[in-house]
Structure formats: C-alpha cells, structure tokens
Amino acid sequence: MKATKFGILMKNLFAKKVGFLSSSIVPAARGYAKVKRDINENYLIQVKISNLAEVNRLQPSKQIYVVWMITDHEIIVNIGHIISSTTFLSTKLKASFKKVSAWKPIKIFITAEEEADAQSPNEQLVLTTDRFLLDFSHIKQVR
C-alpha cells in the first residue's frame, strides 16, 4: 500500500494542472491544461474541455480550434489542433488534446483558426490559462 501512495505522490510532484479562465467567446466552456515532465525531461501537455461550442458556430465562423503554448523563452508555438466529440448520452461537446514537447510551457491558450497549421494565432482567443510556473529543478528523477 505504501508503494502505491508513494507512486501517486511522485506522479503528482511532476504534474501541474491549471484551469482555463472564463471566456466571453465560449462562456459555457470549462476545462484545464495539465503539464507533466517525463523521465526524458520532455513535457506532456494534456488539455480537456467540456461544453466547447462547435467552431463553425462562433462569430465569425472558423474551421478549427488550435492549441498554442508560450514557452519559457517567450516563443509562441502552435502545438496542434483539438479533436472534439459528443458522446452518445450527452450533448456536451468535449474536446481533448495531448502533445509531448521538449519546450517548457508557461501558458496554454486556444484560438479559432481557418487552418490547423497556422503560423501565428489570430485575435480570436477562445480560452487561456494564466501563466504557470513549472519548477521541477528541486526534484531528483530516478532513472
């Protein structure tokens, strides 16, 4: 039992979960971004959102939601697009996203775009986190 508790504690030490701020563009949307550092010193970025409006219903209408991050070097990077779905028993539009990055994220945000491979975000900011600090330097990793 102690090994299980220790494993859960260690897993949480290497993770940071930050909620998305309320949005005037998609006010019902709720979700979070979770960042974990792995044994190879990469960052696993996970995004989960519920009640996200269909992108073509936004004003102005767009084609796809794109996930961006700001790195610790203040660089904005397109890290992918959101795959959304509705479940059989629910009309809530849910979205999820996973990406591994060598860059250290300090903020995650989502925009509505015309193309998934946009090189810079447009001004239609849909959801954003506050800046978050990821300081894993005090933790020794077992290899």
Coordinates of C-alpha atoms in Angstrom, one line a residue, residues 3-104:
A3 CA 4.4 1.9 -2.6
T4 CA 1.1 2.8 -4.3
K5 CA 0.7 6.0 -2.2
F6 CA 4.4 6.9 -3.0
G7 CA 3.8 6.3 -6.7
I8 CA 0.7 8.6 -6.7
L9 CA 2.7 11.3 -4.8
M10 CA 5.6 11.1 -7.2
K11 CA 3.2 11.3 -10.2
N12 CA 1.6 14.5 -8.8
L13 CA 5.0 16.0 -8.0
F14 CA 5.9 16.0 -11.7
A15 CA 2.5 17.5 -12.8
K16 CA 0.9 20.9 -12.9
K17 CA -2.8 21.3 -13.6
V18 CA -4.2 24.8 -14.5
G19 CA -7.8 25.7 -15.3
F20 CA -8.8 27.7 -18.3
L21 CA -10.1 31.2 -17.5
S22 CA -13.8 32.0 -18.3
S23 CA -14.3 33.2 -21.9
S24 CA -16.7 35.6 -23.4
I25 CA -16.5 33.8 -26.8
V26 CA -17.4 30.4 -25.4
P27 CA -18.8 31.2 -21.9
A28 CA -20.1 27.7 -21.1
A29 CA -16.7 26.0 -21.8
R30 CA -14.8 24.6 -18.8
G31 CA -11.5 22.7 -18.8
Y32 CA -7.9 22.5 -17.8
A33 CA -4.4 22.1 -19.1
K34 CA -2.2 19.6 -17.4
V35 CA 1.6 19.5 -17.9
K36 CA 3.8 16.7 -16.7
R37 CA 7.5 16.3 -17.0
D38 CA 8.7 12.8 -18.0
I39 CA 11.8 10.9 -17.3
N40 CA 13.4 12.2 -20.6
E41 CA 12.8 15.8 -19.4
N42 CA 10.1 16.4 -22.0
Y43 CA 6.7 17.9 -21.2
L44 CA 3.5 16.0 -21.7
I45 CA 0.7 18.6 -22.3
Q46 CA -2.9 17.4 -21.9
V47 CA -6.0 19.6 -22.5
K48 CA -9.5 18.6 -21.6
I49 CA -12.5 20.8 -22.2
S50 CA -16.3 20.3 -21.9
N51 CA -19.1 22.5 -23.3
L52 CA -17.0 23.8 -26.1
A53 CA -19.1 25.3 -28.9
E54 CA -18.7 24.0 -32.3
V55 CA -16.1 26.1 -34.1
N56 CA -18.3 26.8 -37.0
R57 CA -20.9 28.4 -34.7
L58 CA -18.5 31.1 -33.5
Q59 CA -18.9 34.7 -34.7
P60 CA -17.1 35.0 -37.0
S61 CA -17.2 31.3 -38.0
K62 CA -13.9 29.4 -38.2
Q63 CA -12.8 25.9 -39.2
I64 CA -10.7 24.5 -36.3
Y65 CA -9.5 25.1 -32.7
V66 CA -5.7 25.4 -32.4
V67 CA -3.8 24.9 -29.2
W68 CA -0.8 27.2 -28.6
M69 CA 1.8 27.4 -25.9
I70 CA 4.1 30.2 -24.8
T71 CA 7.5 28.7 -23.9
D72 CA 9.8 29.8 -21.1
H73 CA 11.7 31.7 -23.8
E74 CA 8.6 33.7 -24.7
I75 CA 8.1 31.9 -28.0
I76 CA 4.5 31.2 -29.2
V77 CA 4.2 27.7 -30.7
N78 CA 1.3 26.0 -32.5
I79 CA 1.3 22.6 -30.8
G80 CA -1.7 21.1 -32.6
H81 CA -5.5 21.2 -33.0
I82 CA -8.3 20.0 -30.8
I83 CA -10.3 16.9 -31.6
S84 CA -13.8 17.3 -30.3
S85 CA -16.7 14.9 -30.0
T86 CA -20.1 14.4 -28.4
T87 CA -21.0 11.3 -26.5
F88 CA -24.0 9.1 -27.2
L89 CA -25.8 10.1 -24.0
S90 CA -24.6 13.7 -23.8
T91 CA -24.9 16.7 -25.9
K92 CA -21.9 18.4 -24.3
L93 CA -19.2 19.0 -26.8
K94 CA -16.0 17.6 -25.3
A95 CA -12.5 18.1 -26.5
S96 CA -9.2 16.6 -25.7
F97 CA -5.6 17.1 -26.7
K98 CA -2.2 15.5 -26.0
K99 CA 1.2 16.6 -27.1
V100 CA 4.8 15.9 -26.0
S101 CA 7.2 18.9 -26.2
A102 CA 10.8 19.5 -25.5
W103 CA 9.9 23.1 -24.8
K104 CA 8.8 24.1 -21.3

